[in-house]
Short mmCIF file of C-alpha atoms in Angstrom, two decimals:
data_model
loop_
_atom_site.label_atom_id
_atom_site.label_comp_id
_atom_site.label_asym_id
_atom_site.label_seq_id
_atom_site.Cartn_x
_atom_site.Cartn_y
_atom_site.Cartn_z
CA MET A 249 -20.27 11.99 7.39
CA PRO A 250 -19.56 9.82 4.32
CA THR A 251 -19.26 11.78 1.11
CA GLY A 252 -18.96 11.13 -2.60
CA PRO A 253 -15.83 11.38 -4.76
CA THR A 254 -13.90 14.63 -4.98
CA ALA A 255 -11.51 15.59 -7.80
CA ILE A 256 -8.33 17.33 -6.59
CA ARG A 257 -5.43 18.93 -8.44
CA GLU A 258 -2.17 20.24 -7.08
CA ASP A 259 1.06 22.00 -7.91
CA PRO A 260 4.25 19.97 -7.36
CA PRO A 261 5.45 20.53 -3.78
CA ALA A 262 8.94 20.92 -2.40
CA VAL A 263 9.16 18.40 0.45
CA PRO A 264 12.24 17.97 2.65
CA ALA A 265 13.91 14.60 3.02
CA PRO A 266 12.45 12.63 5.93
CA GLN A 267 14.39 12.14 9.15
CA VAL A 268 13.81 8.51 10.05
CA GLU A 269 15.21 5.81 12.27
CA LEU A 270 15.55 2.36 10.71
CA ARG A 271 14.96 -0.52 13.09
CA ARG A 272 14.86 -4.32 12.80
CA VAL A 273 11.68 -5.66 14.42
CA LYS A 274 10.67 -9.30 14.80
CA ALA A 275 6.95 -9.66 14.11
CA ASN A 276 4.86 -12.77 13.48
CA GLY A 277 7.97 -14.87 12.92
CA VAL A 278 9.67 -12.58 10.37
CA GLU A 279 12.19 -9.80 10.79
CA LEU A 280 10.95 -6.54 9.33
CA ASN A 281 12.91 -3.45 8.37
CA VAL A 282 10.91 -0.55 9.80
CA ALA A 283 11.26 3.20 9.31
CA LEU A 284 10.14 5.26 12.32
CA ALA A 285 9.67 9.01 12.52
CA GLY A 286 7.97 11.54 14.78
CA GLN A 287 5.97 11.06 17.94
CA GLY A 288 2.34 10.84 18.95
CA PRO A 289 -0.43 8.41 17.97
CA ALA A 290 0.74 5.54 15.81
CA LEU A 291 0.35 5.78 12.03
CA LEU A 292 1.12 2.61 10.08
CA LEU A 293 1.99 3.00 6.37
CA LEU A 294 1.84 -0.08 4.11
CA HIS A 295 3.46 0.18 0.67
CA GLY A 296 2.82 -1.64 -2.60
CA PHE A 297 4.72 -3.03 -5.61
CA PRO A 298 7.43 -2.27 -6.68
CA HIS A 299 8.06 -0.13 -3.61
CA THR A 300 9.65 -0.14 -0.18
CA TRP A 301 8.93 2.10 2.82
CA GLN A 302 10.55 4.88 0.78
CA VAL A 303 7.42 5.27 -1.33
CA TRP A 304 6.27 7.45 1.61
CA SER A 305 9.44 9.58 1.65
CA LYS A 306 7.70 12.77 0.46
CA VAL A 307 4.95 12.60 3.10
CA ILE A 308 6.69 11.15 6.15
CA ASP A 309 7.93 14.46 7.58
CA PRO A 310 4.55 16.24 7.49
CA LEU A 311 2.78 13.18 8.89
CA ALA A 312 5.43 12.78 11.59
CA ALA A 313 4.61 16.25 12.90
CA HIS A 314 1.56 14.78 14.67
CA HIS A 315 2.12 11.00 14.61
CA LEU A 316 4.67 8.34 15.20
CA VAL A 317 5.00 7.10 11.64
CA ILE A 318 5.67 3.36 11.30
CA ALA A 319 6.60 2.44 7.73
CA PRO A 320 7.81 -1.15 7.34
CA ASP A 321 9.20 -2.91 4.36
CA MET A 322 6.52 -5.58 4.25
CA ARG A 323 7.41 -9.26 4.44
CA GLY A 324 9.79 -10.19 1.62
CA PHE A 325 10.27 -6.61 0.39
CA GLY A 326 13.25 -4.28 0.69
CA ALA A 327 15.45 -5.06 3.67
CA SER A 328 12.84 -7.23 5.41
CA GLU A 329 13.24 -10.98 5.71
CA ARG A 330 12.56 -12.87 2.48
CA ALA A 331 10.18 -15.40 3.93
CA ALA A 332 9.33 -18.62 2.13
CA GLY A 333 5.59 -17.97 2.41
CA GLY A 334 2.91 -15.95 4.16
CA TYR A 335 2.07 -13.46 1.41
CA ASP A 336 -1.72 -13.68 1.76
CA ALA A 337 -3.74 -10.79 3.17
CA ASN A 338 -4.45 -12.37 6.57
CA THR A 339 -0.83 -13.31 7.27
CA LEU A 340 0.38 -9.86 6.22
CA ALA A 341 -2.28 -8.33 8.48
CA ASP A 342 -0.99 -10.53 11.29
CA ASP A 343 2.51 -9.17 10.56
CA ALA A 344 1.15 -5.64 11.02
CA ARG A 345 -0.72 -6.60 14.18
CA ALA A 346 2.41 -8.16 15.68
CA LEU A 347 4.53 -5.17 14.64
CA LEU A 348 2.22 -2.76 16.47
CA GLY A 349 2.23 -4.99 19.53
CA THR A 350 6.01 -5.28 19.59
CA LEU A 351 6.33 -1.51 19.35
CA GLY A 352 3.90 -1.12 22.24
CA PHE A 353 0.82 0.26 20.46
CA ALA A 354 -2.71 -0.94 21.14
CA SER A 355 -3.98 0.63 17.91
CA ALA A 356 -2.94 2.79 14.95
CA ALA A 357 -4.29 4.70 12.02
CA VAL A 358 -3.47 2.75 8.86
CA VAL A 359 -2.70 4.10 5.38
CA ALA A 360 -2.15 1.61 2.56
CA LEU A 361 -1.28 1.70 -1.12
CA ASP A 362 -1.55 -1.00 -3.81
CA ALA A 363 -0.40 -4.37 -2.37
CA GLY A 364 -0.68 -2.94 1.13
CA VAL A 365 -4.46 -2.53 0.79
CA PRO A 366 -5.62 -6.17 1.16
CA PRO A 367 -3.74 -6.67 4.44
CA ALA A 368 -4.95 -3.28 5.69
CA LEU A 369 -8.54 -4.28 4.95
CA SER A 370 -8.02 -7.67 6.57
CA LEU A 371 -6.67 -5.99 9.71
CA ALA A 372 -9.56 -3.52 9.90
CA LEU A 373 -12.22 -6.16 9.27
CA ARG A 374 -10.87 -8.81 11.63
CA HIS A 375 -9.39 -6.53 14.31
CA PRO A 376 -11.27 -3.21 14.22
CA ASP A 377 -10.05 -2.42 17.73
CA LEU A 378 -6.51 -2.14 16.30
CA VAL A 379 -7.39 0.35 13.54
CA ASP A 380 -8.32 3.90 14.54
CA ARG A 381 -8.85 5.13 10.97
CA LEU A 382 -8.14 3.59 7.58
CA ALA A 383 -7.06 5.20 4.29
CA VAL A 384 -6.66 2.92 1.27
CA MET A 385 -5.66 3.82 -2.26
CA GLU A 386 -5.12 2.47 -5.76
CA SER A 387 -5.93 -1.20 -5.27
CA LEU A 388 -8.88 -3.54 -5.34
CA ALA A 389 -10.62 -5.19 -2.40
CA GLY A 390 -10.20 -8.67 -3.81
CA THR A 391 -13.13 -9.72 -5.98
CA LEU A 392 -15.84 -7.79 -4.13
CA PRO A 393 -18.49 -6.34 -6.47
CA GLY A 394 -17.98 -2.78 -7.69
CA ALA A 395 -14.84 -2.99 -9.83
CA GLU A 396 -16.51 -4.31 -12.97
CA ASP A 397 -15.88 -1.17 -15.02
CA PHE A 398 -12.19 -1.16 -14.10
CA LEU A 399 -11.91 -4.85 -15.02
CA THR A 400 -13.84 -4.62 -18.30
CA GLY A 401 -10.76 -5.59 -20.30
CA GLY A 402 -9.51 -8.00 -17.65
CA PRO A 403 -6.88 -7.37 -14.98
CA PRO A 404 -3.58 -5.69 -15.96
CA TRP A 405 -1.34 -8.00 -18.02
CA TRP A 406 1.36 -8.31 -15.37
CA PHE A 407 -1.04 -9.98 -12.90
CA GLY A 408 -1.01 -13.11 -15.03
CA PHE A 409 2.72 -12.90 -15.72
CA HIS A 410 3.55 -12.56 -12.02
CA SER A 411 1.17 -15.29 -10.93
CA VAL A 412 2.90 -18.20 -12.71
CA PRO A 413 5.23 -19.79 -10.13
CA GLY A 414 8.89 -19.37 -11.05
CA LEU A 415 8.33 -17.73 -14.43
CA ALA A 416 8.70 -13.98 -14.01
CA GLU A 417 11.75 -14.12 -11.73
CA SER A 418 13.51 -16.38 -14.23
CA VAL A 419 12.66 -14.24 -17.26
CA LEU A 420 13.48 -10.88 -15.66
CA GLY A 421 16.88 -11.68 -14.18
CA GLY A 422 19.40 -9.06 -15.31
CA ASN A 423 16.67 -6.66 -16.45
CA GLU A 424 15.19 -5.71 -13.11
CA ASP A 425 15.97 -2.01 -13.55
CA ARG A 426 14.10 -1.79 -16.85
CA TYR A 427 11.12 -3.65 -15.39
CA VAL A 428 10.90 -1.52 -12.24
CA ASP A 429 11.24 1.64 -14.36
CA PHE A 430 8.20 0.60 -16.38
CA PHE A 431 6.03 0.70 -13.25
CA LEU A 432 7.62 3.86 -11.90
CA ASP A 433 7.09 5.71 -15.17
CA ALA A 434 3.53 4.46 -15.56
CA GLY A 435 2.77 5.15 -11.90
CA THR A 436 3.80 8.80 -12.20
CA MET A 437 2.37 9.37 -15.69
CA GLY A 438 5.89 9.78 -17.04
CA ASP A 439 7.03 12.32 -14.44
CA GLY A 440 9.38 9.89 -12.68
CA ILE A 441 10.53 9.79 -9.07
CA PRO A 442 13.60 11.06 -7.18
CA ALA A 443 16.77 9.31 -8.30
CA ALA A 444 17.68 8.07 -4.81
CA VAL A 445 14.26 6.50 -4.33
CA ARG A 446 14.40 4.90 -7.77
CA GLU A 447 17.79 3.39 -6.97
CA ALA A 448 16.48 2.04 -3.66
CA PHE A 449 13.51 0.41 -5.39
CA ILE A 450 15.69 -1.18 -8.07
CA ALA A 451 18.09 -2.53 -5.46
CA ALA A 452 15.18 -3.96 -3.49
CA TYR A 453 13.87 -5.85 -6.54
CA THR A 454 17.15 -7.11 -7.98
CA GLY A 455 17.90 -10.80 -7.76
CA HIS A 456 15.94 -14.01 -8.11
CA ASP A 457 14.84 -14.25 -4.47
CA ALA A 458 13.82 -10.60 -4.25
CA LEU A 459 11.60 -11.06 -7.30
CA ARG A 460 10.26 -14.36 -6.00
CA CYS A 461 9.06 -12.64 -2.82
CA ALA A 462 7.49 -9.75 -4.74
CA PHE A 463 5.60 -12.03 -7.09
CA SER A 464 4.46 -14.18 -4.17
CA TYR A 465 2.00 -11.38 -3.38
CA TYR A 466 0.38 -11.90 -6.77
CA ARG A 467 0.43 -15.68 -6.41
CA ALA A 468 -1.46 -15.31 -3.15
CA LEU A 469 -4.13 -12.99 -4.60
CA PRO A 470 -6.80 -15.71 -4.97
CA MET A 471 -6.33 -16.66 -1.31
CA SER A 472 -6.34 -13.00 -0.27
CA ALA A 473 -9.53 -12.35 -2.24
CA GLU A 474 -11.25 -15.27 -0.55
CA GLN A 475 -10.09 -14.08 2.86
CA ILE A 476 -11.57 -10.63 2.23
CA ARG A 477 -14.79 -12.16 0.91
CA GLN A 478 -15.13 -14.27 4.03
CA ALA A 479 -14.31 -11.32 6.27
CA VAL A 480 -17.10 -9.14 4.87
CA THR A 481 -19.61 -11.97 5.32
CA GLN A 482 -18.76 -12.00 9.02
CA ALA A 483 -18.30 -8.31 9.77
CA ARG A 484 -18.74 -4.86 8.31
CA LEU A 485 -15.96 -2.32 7.89
CA THR A 486 -16.80 -0.22 10.93
CA VAL A 487 -13.71 2.00 11.23
CA PRO A 488 -13.78 5.45 9.57
CA THR A 489 -12.40 4.79 6.10
CA MET A 490 -11.18 6.89 3.18
CA ALA A 491 -10.76 5.44 -0.31
CA ILE A 492 -8.50 7.47 -2.60
CA GLY A 493 -8.32 6.78 -6.33
CA ALA A 494 -6.12 8.11 -9.10
CA HIS A 495 -5.03 6.64 -12.45
CA PRO A 496 -5.80 3.88 -13.27
CA VAL A 497 -7.95 2.47 -10.43
CA GLY A 498 -10.10 5.58 -9.93
CA ARG A 499 -13.31 4.92 -7.99
CA ALA A 500 -13.23 1.12 -8.23
CA LEU A 501 -12.03 0.54 -4.66
CA GLU A 502 -14.52 3.04 -3.25
CA GLN A 503 -17.33 1.30 -5.12
CA GLN A 504 -16.27 -2.08 -3.74
CA LEU A 505 -16.19 -0.81 -0.16
CA ARG A 506 -19.34 1.31 -0.24
CA PRO A 507 -21.78 -1.61 0.46
CA VAL A 508 -19.70 -3.06 3.31
CA ALA A 509 -18.48 0.13 5.07
CA ASP A 510 -20.31 2.10 7.74
CA ASP A 511 -18.33 5.36 7.36
CA LEU A 512 -16.66 5.73 3.96
CA THR A 513 -15.36 8.87 2.29
CA GLY A 514 -14.30 8.67 -1.37
CA HIS A 515 -11.93 10.95 -3.29
CA THR A 516 -10.31 10.88 -6.71
CA LEU A 517 -7.11 12.76 -7.50
CA ASP A 518 -7.07 14.47 -10.87
CA ASP A 519 -3.93 14.23 -13.03
CA CYS A 520 -2.34 11.76 -10.64
CA GLY A 521 -0.69 8.43 -11.29
CA HIS A 522 -0.89 5.20 -9.35
CA ILE A 523 2.03 6.01 -7.00
CA ILE A 524 0.13 8.78 -5.24
CA PRO A 525 2.58 9.48 -2.35
CA LEU A 526 5.44 10.17 -4.76
CA HIS A 527 3.49 11.71 -7.65
CA ARG A 528 1.10 14.06 -5.84
CA PRO A 529 2.22 14.18 -2.20
CA ALA A 530 0.74 17.61 -1.43
CA ALA A 531 -2.70 16.55 -2.69
CA LEU A 532 -2.48 13.37 -0.64
CA LEU A 533 -1.54 15.31 2.49
CA ARG A 534 -4.48 17.68 2.01
CA LEU A 535 -6.72 14.62 2.31
CA LEU A 536 -4.84 12.62 4.91
CA GLU A 537 -4.00 15.27 7.49
CA PRO A 538 -7.56 16.37 8.35
CA PHE A 539 -8.82 12.81 8.09
CA LEU A 540 -6.19 11.46 10.47
CA ASP A 541 -6.65 14.34 12.91
CA ASP A 542 -10.46 13.97 12.98
CA VAL A 543 -10.64 11.98 16.21
#
């Protein structure tokens, strides 16, 4: 049954390094770098900015105990193809749909963080038969009502900076490490992330074209918001859904989804930064594992 928000705390866990296979997969006209681990029902993990599939590195092994984990670098990110376009929610959802089809899965549970949330919502709204269960965290569902408190002072400053075509990638060249570190520090409330993961993120976002692809997500946000708005006028979110908030988004996403979802559970994680899978992996697993196994 749907429930209200729940505050959760945790002690820092010791999580082993994931054992994954990296594979190149052609999907929807782009070549994606995909991390695969485990066996069982498919579980698709969609990362955000400034991340790669390795944002899930502290939770992949436990999740892979009962699922085949599929964690792509999304279009333009990490080692995936740096496509010229297609960074709107519907096209990214079509990437995910094609990826599942190429790997031979008729459906999957989907877990999404930050920039991965709009495509995950698009997939669940337009193709509910493909999504067994949906967990979304630390993002907004476009411009749907419910996020007014979060947006009282306007969107975060970098949304405007990233949205101007050609500007941010030109300004940031040579300082990518400092810029990525800003988000990693803020997203873990100053606790930081493992050095190897940090280095992978910085490498993934270094260079003009890498930044251009990353900021293309922000430049497509108005289109993505309109796509989500149109989708909820044509269908409800019928798949079992969990919205997880931390700092700074909190309950905003849950509040946006509550009027359009048939089966929504909301949680907030106490003392947790934006990059939930790296900052509080044990708390995240305590929510995800029973939710994903509740079939």
